[in-house]
Coordinates of C-alpha atoms and ligand atoms in Angstrom, one line a residue:
X1 CA -0.7 -37.1 3.4
X2 CA -3.2 -34.6 2.1
X3 CA -3.8 -31.0 3.0
X4 CA -6.9 -29.0 2.9
X5 CA -7.0 -25.3 3.7
X6 CA -8.3 -24.6 7.2
X7 CA -10.1 -21.6 5.9
X8 CA -9.6 -18.9 3.4
X9 CA -9.4 -16.2 6.2
X10 CA -6.4 -14.0 6.6
X11 CA -3.9 -14.2 9.4
X12 CA -4.5 -11.6 12.1
X13 CA -1.8 -9.0 12.9
X14 CA -1.4 -10.7 16.3
X15 CA -0.6 -14.0 14.6
X16 CA 2.0 -12.4 12.3
X17 CA 3.7 -10.5 15.2
X18 CA 3.7 -13.6 17.4
X19 CA 5.3 -15.7 14.6
X20 CA 7.8 -12.9 13.8
X21 CA 8.9 -12.9 17.4
X22 CA 8.8 -16.6 18.0
X23 CA 10.9 -17.5 15.0
X24 CA 13.2 -14.5 15.0
X25 CA 12.0 -12.3 12.1
X26 CA 11.4 -9.0 13.8
X27 CA 11.8 -7.7 17.4
X28 CA 10.7 -4.4 18.9
X29 CA 13.8 -2.2 19.2
X30 CA 15.4 -1.9 22.7
X31 CA 12.9 -4.4 24.1
X32 CA 14.7 -4.9 27.4
X33 CA 14.1 -1.2 28.1
X34 CA 10.4 -1.3 27.2
X35 CA 10.9 -0.6 23.5
X36 CA 10.8 2.6 21.6
X37 CA 7.8 3.4 19.4
X38 CA 8.2 3.2 15.7
X39 CA 11.6 1.3 15.7
X40 CA 12.1 -2.4 15.0
X41 CA 15.1 -4.8 14.7
X42 CA 15.3 -7.7 12.3
X43 CA 16.3 -11.0 13.8
X44 CA 18.4 -13.7 12.1
X45 CA 15.7 -14.9 9.8
X46 CA 14.1 -11.4 9.3
X47 CA 17.5 -9.9 8.3
X48 CA 17.9 -12.5 5.6
X49 CA 14.3 -12.2 4.5
X50 CA 14.7 -8.4 4.1
X51 CA 18.0 -8.9 2.3
X52 CA 16.4 -11.2 -0.1
X53 CA 13.6 -8.7 -0.8
X54 CA 16.3 -6.0 -1.4
X55 CA 18.2 -8.3 -3.7
X56 CA 15.1 -9.2 -5.7
X57 CA 14.4 -5.5 -6.1
X58 CA 18.0 -4.6 -7.1
X59 CA 18.3 -7.6 -9.5
X60 CA 15.3 -6.5 -11.5
X61 CA 15.6 -2.8 -11.3
X62 CA 19.4 -2.4 -11.7
X63 CA 21.5 -5.5 -12.4
X64 CA 19.3 -6.8 -15.3
X65 CA 19.1 -3.4 -17.0
X66 CA 21.6 -1.4 -18.9
X67 CA 19.8 1.9 -18.5
X68 CA 19.8 2.1 -14.7
X69 CA 22.8 3.0 -12.6
X70 CA 23.4 2.6 -8.8
X71 CA 23.7 5.4 -6.3
X72 CA 24.1 5.7 -2.5
X73 CA 23.7 9.2 -0.9
X74 CA 24.4 10.3 2.6
X75 CA 21.5 10.4 5.1
X76 CA 22.2 13.9 6.3
X77 CA 22.3 16.5 3.6
X78 CA 22.5 20.3 3.4
X79 CA 19.4 21.8 5.0
X80 CA 18.7 23.8 1.9
X81 CA 17.9 20.5 0.1
X82 CA 14.8 20.2 2.3
X83 CA 13.9 23.9 1.7
X84 CA 14.0 23.3 -2.1
X85 CA 12.1 20.0 -1.9
X86 CA 9.3 21.6 0.2
X87 CA 9.8 19.2 3.1
X88 CA 10.7 22.1 5.5
X89 CA 7.5 24.0 4.7
X90 CA 4.9 21.4 3.8
X91 CA 6.0 18.0 5.0
X92 CA 3.7 17.8 7.9
X93 CA 0.7 16.0 9.2
X94 CA -2.2 17.7 11.0
X95 CA -2.2 16.6 14.6
X96 CA -4.5 16.9 17.7
X97 CA -3.8 16.2 21.3
X98 CA -6.2 14.8 23.9
X99 CA -6.2 17.2 26.9
X100 CA -7.4 14.3 29.1
X101 CA -5.1 11.4 28.4
X102 CA -2.4 13.4 26.6
X103 CA -2.3 11.1 23.6
X104 CA -1.6 12.5 20.1
X105 CA -3.4 11.6 16.9
X106 CA -3.2 12.3 13.2
X107 CA -6.4 14.1 12.2
X108 CA -6.8 12.0 9.1
X109 CA -6.6 8.8 11.2
X110 CA -9.4 9.9 13.6
X111 CA -12.8 8.2 13.3
X112 CA -14.4 11.4 14.7
X113 CA -13.3 14.7 16.1
X114 CA -15.9 14.5 18.9
X115 CA -14.3 12.0 21.3
X116 CA -10.8 10.8 22.1
X117 CA -10.4 7.3 20.5
X118 CA -8.1 6.2 23.4
X119 CA -9.8 7.4 26.6
X120 CA -13.2 8.1 25.2
X121 CA -13.5 11.6 26.6
X122 CA -15.9 13.9 24.6
X123 CA -14.7 17.3 23.6
X124 CA -11.1 16.7 24.9
X125 CA -9.3 17.1 21.5
X126 CA -7.4 20.2 20.8
X127 CA -7.6 22.2 17.5
X128 CA -5.5 20.6 14.8
X129 CA -2.0 22.0 14.2
X130 CA 0.8 21.2 11.8
X131 CA 3.5 18.8 12.9
X132 CA 6.7 18.6 10.7
X133 CA 7.7 15.0 10.2
X134 CA 11.4 15.5 9.8
X135 CA 13.7 14.3 12.5
X136 CA 16.2 17.0 13.6
X137 CA 19.8 16.7 14.7
X138 CA 22.7 19.1 15.2
X139 CA 25.9 18.9 13.3
X140 CA 29.2 19.8 15.1
X141 CA 29.7 20.9 18.7
X142 CA 27.2 23.8 18.8
X143 CA 23.6 23.1 19.4
X144 CA 22.2 26.3 17.8
X145 CA 20.0 27.1 14.9
X146 CA 23.0 27.3 12.5
X147 CA 23.9 23.7 13.2
X148 CA 20.4 22.2 12.7
X149 CA 20.3 19.4 10.1
X150 CA 17.7 16.7 9.3
X151 CA 17.7 13.0 8.8
X152 CA 16.4 12.5 5.3
X153 CA 12.7 11.7 5.1
X154 CA 13.1 10.1 1.7
X155 CA 16.1 9.0 -0.3
X156 CA 15.2 10.6 -3.7
X157 CA 16.5 14.1 -3.0
X158 CA 20.1 12.7 -2.9
X159 CA 19.6 11.6 -6.5
X160 CA 18.1 14.9 -7.7
X161 CA 20.9 17.1 -6.4
X162 CA 23.5 14.7 -7.8
X163 CA 21.8 14.4 -11.2
X164 CA 24.6 16.1 -13.1
X165 CA 27.5 14.3 -11.3
X166 CA 25.8 11.0 -12.1
X167 CA 24.9 11.4 -15.7
X168 CA 28.3 12.9 -16.5
X169 CA 30.4 10.3 -14.8
X170 CA 28.2 7.3 -15.8
X171 CA 28.0 8.7 -19.4
X172 CA 24.2 8.2 -19.5
X173 CA 21.7 10.1 -21.6
X174 CA 17.9 10.1 -21.0
X175 CA 16.1 7.9 -20.9
X176 CA 18.0 6.4 -18.0
X177 CA 17.5 5.7 -14.4
X178 CA 19.3 6.1 -11.0
X179 CA 18.4 3.7 -8.2
X180 CA 19.2 3.6 -4.6
X181 CA 18.2 2.0 -1.3
X182 CA 18.6 3.4 2.1
X183 CA 17.3 4.5 5.4
X184 CA 14.8 7.3 5.7
X185 CA 13.3 8.8 8.9
X186 CA 10.0 10.3 9.7
X187 CA 8.8 11.4 13.1
X188 CA 5.4 9.8 12.5
X189 CA 2.7 11.0 15.0
X190 CA 1.2 7.5 15.3
X191 CA 3.6 4.7 14.2
X192 CA 1.9 1.4 14.2
X193 CA 0.6 -1.8 12.6
X194 CA 3.9 -3.5 13.4
X195 CA 6.5 -2.6 10.8
X196 CA 4.1 -0.8 8.5
X197 CA 4.5 2.6 9.9
X198 CA 7.9 3.2 11.5
X199 CA 10.0 6.2 12.3
X200 CA 13.1 4.7 10.8
X201 CA 12.6 2.6 7.6
X202 CA 14.2 1.7 4.4
X203 CA 13.2 2.8 0.9
X204 CA 14.1 1.6 -2.6
X205 CA 13.7 4.3 -5.1
X206 CA 14.2 4.5 -8.8
X207 CA 14.3 7.9 -10.6
X208 CA 13.9 7.5 -14.3
X209 CA 14.9 10.6 -16.4
X210 CA 13.3 10.8 -19.8
X211 CA 13.5 13.3 -22.7
X212 CA 10.7 15.5 -24.0
X213 CA 9.9 13.2 -26.9
X214 CA 6.2 12.7 -26.2
X215 CA 6.7 9.2 -24.8
X216 CA 6.7 10.2 -21.1
X217 CA 3.2 8.9 -20.3
X218 CA 3.9 5.7 -22.2
X219 CA 7.1 5.2 -20.1
X220 CA 5.1 5.9 -16.9
X221 CA 2.7 3.1 -17.8
X222 CA 5.6 0.8 -18.7
X223 CA 7.0 1.3 -15.2
X224 CA 3.6 0.6 -13.6
X225 CA 3.5 -2.7 -15.6
X226 CA 7.0 -3.6 -14.7
X227 CA 6.4 -3.1 -11.0
X228 CA 3.1 -5.2 -11.3
X229 CA 5.2 -8.0 -12.8
X230 CA 7.8 -7.8 -10.0
X231 CA 5.1 -8.4 -7.3
X232 CA 3.7 -11.3 -9.4
X233 CA 7.1 -12.8 -10.1
X234 CA 7.9 -12.9 -6.4
X235 CA 4.6 -14.7 -5.6
X236 CA 2.4 -12.0 -4.2
X237 CA -1.3 -13.0 -4.6
X238 CA -2.9 -10.8 -7.3
X239 CA -6.2 -10.5 -5.5
X240 CA -4.5 -8.9 -2.5
X241 CA -2.8 -6.3 -4.5
X242 CA -4.3 -3.3 -6.2
X243 CA -2.9 -0.5 -8.4
X244 CA -4.8 2.7 -7.6
X245 CA -4.6 5.5 -10.2
X246 CA -4.9 8.7 -8.2
X247 CA -7.5 11.1 -9.7
X248 CA -6.2 14.7 -10.3
X249 CA -7.6 16.0 -7.0
X250 CA -5.7 13.4 -4.9
X251 CA -2.4 13.8 -6.6
X252 CA 0.4 16.0 -5.3
X253 CA 0.2 19.3 -7.2
X254 CA 3.4 18.6 -9.2
X255 CA 2.4 15.1 -10.3
X256 CA 1.1 14.6 -13.8
X257 CA 0.1 11.0 -13.0
X258 CA 0.4 8.8 -9.9
X259 CA -0.4 5.1 -9.2
X260 CA -0.2 3.8 -5.7
X261 CA 0.5 0.1 -5.1
X262 CA -1.6 -1.1 -2.2
X263 CA -1.8 -4.5 -0.4
X264 CA -4.7 -5.8 1.6
X265 CA -3.1 -6.1 5.1
X266 CA -4.9 -7.7 8.0
X267 CA -6.2 -4.2 9.0
X268 CA -7.1 -3.2 5.4
X269 CA -5.5 -1.7 2.3
X270 CA -2.2 0.1 2.8
X271 CA 0.3 1.7 0.5
X272 CA 3.5 -0.2 -0.4
X273 CA 4.8 1.9 -3.3
X274 CA 4.0 5.0 -5.2
X275 CA 4.8 5.4 -8.9
X276 CA 4.7 9.0 -10.1
X277 CA 5.2 11.1 -13.2
X278 CA 6.8 14.2 -11.5
X279 CA 7.4 16.3 -14.6
X280 CA 10.5 18.5 -14.1
X281 CA 9.4 19.7 -10.6
X282 CA 12.3 18.4 -8.6
X283 CA 15.2 19.4 -10.8
X284 CA 13.6 22.8 -11.4
X285 CA 13.2 23.4 -7.6
X286 CA 16.9 22.6 -6.9
X287 CA 18.1 24.7 -9.8
X288 CA 16.0 27.6 -8.6
X289 CA 17.3 27.5 -5.0
X290 CA 20.9 26.5 -5.6
X291 CA 21.4 28.6 -8.8
X292 CA 23.2 25.6 -10.3
X293 CA 22.5 24.1 -13.6
X294 CA 21.0 20.6 -13.4
X295 CA 19.9 20.4 -17.0
X296 CA 21.0 17.7 -19.5
X297 CA 23.0 18.9 -22.5
X298 CA 22.2 16.8 -25.5
X299 CA 25.5 16.8 -27.6
X300 CA 23.8 15.5 -30.8
X301 CA 21.0 18.1 -30.8
X302 CA 23.2 20.8 -29.2
X303 CA 20.5 21.7 -26.8
X304 CA 19.9 21.8 -23.0
X305 CA 16.7 20.6 -21.4
X306 CA 15.4 19.5 -18.0
X307 CA 14.5 15.8 -18.1
X308 CA 11.1 14.6 -17.1
X309 CA 11.1 12.3 -14.0
X310 CA 9.3 9.1 -13.5
X311 CA 9.7 7.7 -9.9
X312 CA 9.0 4.4 -8.3
X313 CA 9.3 4.7 -4.5
X314 CA 8.8 1.6 -2.4
X315 CA 9.2 0.8 1.2
X316 CA 11.4 -2.2 1.8
X317 CA 10.1 -2.8 5.3
X318 CA 6.5 -2.8 4.1
X319 CA 7.4 -5.1 1.2
X320 CA 9.1 -7.5 3.7
X321 CA 6.0 -7.4 5.8
X322 CA 3.9 -8.2 2.8
X323 CA 6.1 -11.2 2.0
X324 CA 5.4 -12.5 5.5
X325 CA 1.7 -11.8 5.6
X326 CA 1.1 -13.1 2.0
X327 CA 3.1 -16.3 2.6
X328 CA 1.2 -17.1 5.9
X329 CA -1.2 -20.1 5.8
X330 CA -2.8 -22.2 8.4
X331 CA -3.8 -25.7 7.3
X332 CA -5.3 -28.9 8.6
X333 CA -3.0 -31.8 7.8
X334 CA -4.2 -35.4 7.6
X335 CA -1.3 -37.7 8.7
X336 CA -0.8 -41.3 7.4
X337 CA -2.1 -42.5 10.8
X338 CA -5.4 -40.8 9.9
X339 CA -5.0 -38.1 12.6
X340 CA -5.6 -34.5 11.8
X341 CA -3.3 -31.7 13.0
X342 CA -2.8 -28.1 12.2
X343 CA 0.3 -26.6 10.6
X344 CA 1.4 -23.0 10.1
X345 CA 3.3 -22.7 6.9
X346 CA 5.0 -19.7 5.2
X347 CA 4.7 -20.2 1.4
X348 CA 7.6 -17.9 0.5
X349 CA 8.8 -17.7 -3.1
X350 CA 12.1 -19.8 -3.1
X351 CA 14.2 -16.6 -3.8
X352 CA 12.6 -14.9 -0.8
X353 CA 12.7 -17.7 1.7
X354 CA 15.4 -17.1 4.4
X355 CA 16.4 -20.7 4.3
X356 CA 16.1 -22.5 1.0
X357 CA 17.1 -26.1 2.1
X358 CA 17.2 -27.6 5.5
X359 CA 19.2 -30.8 6.0
X360 CA 18.4 -33.2 8.9
X361 CA 20.0 -36.1 10.6
X362 CA 17.3 -38.4 11.8
X363 CA 19.2 -39.2 15.0
X364 CA 21.3 -37.0 17.2
X365 CA 23.5 -39.6 18.8
X366 CA 24.7 -41.5 15.7
X367 CA 28.0 -39.8 14.7
X368 CA 28.1 -41.4 11.2
X369 CA 24.6 -40.1 10.4
X370 CA 25.3 -36.7 11.8
X371 CA 28.5 -36.4 9.8
X372 CA 26.8 -37.5 6.6
X373 CA 24.0 -34.9 7.0
X374 CA 26.4 -32.2 7.9
X375 CA 28.6 -32.9 4.9
X376 CA 25.6 -32.8 2.6
X377 CA 24.6 -29.5 4.1
X378 CA 28.1 -28.1 3.7
X379 CA 28.1 -29.1 0.1
X380 CA 24.9 -27.3 -0.6
X381 CA 26.0 -24.1 1.1
X382 CA 27.7 -22.7 -2.0
X383 CA 24.5 -22.6 -4.0
X384 CA 21.7 -22.5 -1.4
X385 CA 20.8 -20.9 1.9
X386 CA 21.0 -23.9 4.1
X387 CA 20.4 -24.9 7.7
X388 CA 21.4 -28.1 9.6
X389 CA 19.2 -29.6 12.3
X390 CA 18.6 -33.0 13.9
X391 CA 16.1 -34.8 16.1
X392 CA 12.4 -35.6 15.9
X393 CA 11.3 -35.4 12.2
X394 CA 7.8 -34.1 12.9
X395 CA 9.1 -31.2 15.0
X396 CA 11.8 -30.5 12.4
X397 CA 9.3 -30.3 9.6
X398 CA 7.0 -28.1 11.7
X399 CA 9.8 -25.7 12.5
X400 CA 10.9 -25.4 8.8
X401 CA 7.3 -25.0 7.6
X402 CA 6.9 -22.1 10.0
X403 CA 9.9 -20.3 8.6
X404 CA 9.0 -21.1 5.0
X405 CA 11.8 -23.4 4.0
X406 CA 10.9 -24.9 0.5
X407 CA 12.8 -28.2 0.9
X408 CA 13.9 -30.5 3.7
X409 CA 16.4 -33.2 3.1
X410 CA 16.6 -36.1 5.6
X411 CA 19.5 -38.5 6.1
X412 CA 18.4 -41.7 7.8
X413 CA 19.9 -45.1 8.5
X414 CA 19.3 -46.4 5.0
X415 CA 21.2 -43.5 3.6
X416 CA 24.4 -45.0 4.9
X417 CA 23.8 -48.1 2.7
X418 CA 22.0 -46.8 -0.4
X419 CA 23.4 -43.2 -0.5
X420 CA 19.9 -41.9 -0.9
X421 CA 18.1 -39.1 1.1
X422 CA 14.5 -38.2 1.5
X423 CA 13.5 -34.8 0.0
X424 CA 10.2 -33.3 1.3
X425 CA 8.6 -30.4 -0.5
X426 CA 7.0 -27.7 1.7
X427 CA 3.7 -27.0 0.0
X428 CA 2.6 -30.4 -1.2
X429 CA 4.5 -32.2 1.6
X430 CA 5.4 -34.9 -1.0
X431 CA 8.4 -36.9 -0.2
X432 CA 10.8 -38.4 -2.7
X433 CA 13.8 -40.6 -2.2
X434 CA 16.8 -39.6 -4.4
X435 CA 20.5 -40.3 -4.7
X436 CA 22.6 -37.8 -2.7
X437 CA 24.8 -37.2 -5.7
X438 CA 21.8 -35.9 -7.6
X439 CA 20.6 -33.6 -4.8
X440 CA 22.0 -30.3 -5.9
X441 CA 20.7 -30.6 -9.5
X442 CA 17.3 -31.9 -8.2
X443 CA 16.9 -28.9 -5.9
X444 CA 18.1 -26.3 -8.4
X445 CA 15.6 -27.6 -11.0
X446 CA 12.8 -27.2 -8.6
X447 CA 13.5 -23.8 -7.3
X448 CA 15.6 -22.1 -9.9
X449 CA 18.9 -20.5 -9.1
X450 CA 18.6 -19.1 -5.6
X451 CA 21.7 -17.0 -4.9
Ligands
LIG501 P1 1.7 7.0 4.0 O1 0.6 7.6 3.2 O2 1.5 5.5 4.3 O3 2.3 7.8 5.1 P2 3.5 8.1 2.1 O4 2.5 8.4 0.9 O5 3.8 9.3 2.9 O6 3.0 6.9 2.9 P3 5.8 8.1 0.4 O7 6.3 9.4 0.8 O8 5.1 7.9 -1.0 O9 4.8 7.5 1.5 O10 7.0 7.0 0.5 C1 7.2 5.9 -0.4 C2 7.1 4.6 0.3 O11 8.0 4.6 1.5 C3 5.7 4.2 0.8 O12 5.0 3.7 -0.2 C4 6.1 3.2 1.9 O13 6.3 1.9 1.4 C5 7.4 3.8 2.5 N1 7.1 4.5 3.7 C6 6.7 5.8 3.8 N2 6.6 6.1 5.1 C7 6.9 5.0 5.8 C8 6.9 4.6 7.2 N3 6.6 5.6 8.2 N4 7.3 3.4 7.6 C9 7.6 2.4 6.7 N5 7.6 2.7 5.4 C10 7.2 3.9 4.9

């Protein structure tokens, strides 16, 4: 068999959402009640896909380094945290309403202020006003202003306010980093583009604290390079990714440097991650409002200082969506019978693929065959993420291609005599017959260690 790309064009958002639903990657939250805007659930394959993305991030950013420690803060924090961080006062988007159809829009998302983009009425939009993006709740039995609290709009503040607790207990001195993953909440005015802009989402953040030794800009650029390597190592196509260095007039006022990582989604470029040199802004702000000392005391030099902060802040749902979009390909396939057909294939990196090896029995009603295939699949489970299936081989391959499984192993009637199985590779569709006793090593060599 040979393949040739159907075309170089990108999948549409509709194709991605249809596949995500059909194969169980993502579902709209509370679908049976009509859904709720800006919230999504991950199905059986999507939950594993996202978990693999998180593990890939954690492995490179924490496990493989001796200068980064782990952290996990609570979602609800003291409201003063959001006062100090500026979220209470300035974390808002400018919003307008349409007086006619009652729809709401972010001013910076409007093509024009003349006419409502939904109902088309001219002159129906209100004057812009500020809309705070934090989701409110009440703590305890009283629903009054004293009990108001917020669901965190970013995970980073938990790290800043715990800086002293962490460096003292972990016995770390700058340069060192603190990493955490967790849910964040933003009451986005216009959630959309599938899981790109949600109201509940997950972030992976690294806060790297560095001394005032004149190497802070160098370290900032090192982090940008490391993050670039991460995307490339996990197979994201370089021409669909760009690293945009924000000029001074586009940077937040406290940022000394900032690079946004952007991906070319089906609707255009969108931010995946922001890498920023934040100076001492965050620790200074919390010291000022809390009156508590968050400086680092350097025992050797016998001096106190506020470390400089370099931040990498990524969205795990956006990264998971990128994995899906980037892996998607539609191809025309020429069969051995000379007939052409179309296949949809997700070319996931083996570490990211939700299923790494599928094992098939060629027939459903032959107990010996089924047992042999099931036993091979059980044996591989320790090392690989496996799935067992049986039936029509064409349909089985098609299903596994659509969920991005790198290898399929088929047990057929000959396997009972010669102890061999057929291994089919997803991208080239090449098939090789190998002895079942060599299978684990064969697969491990071809896709690296998966778990
Ligand atoms: P945008 O400009 O798209 O609203 P942002 O600049 O406000 O994003 P940051 O505050 O820098 O985003 O957050 C860091 C990362 O968190 C983003 O790069 C993104 O991956 C993720 N993120 C932010 N908002 C959302 C959201 N509403 N849904 C999903 N992920 C989000």
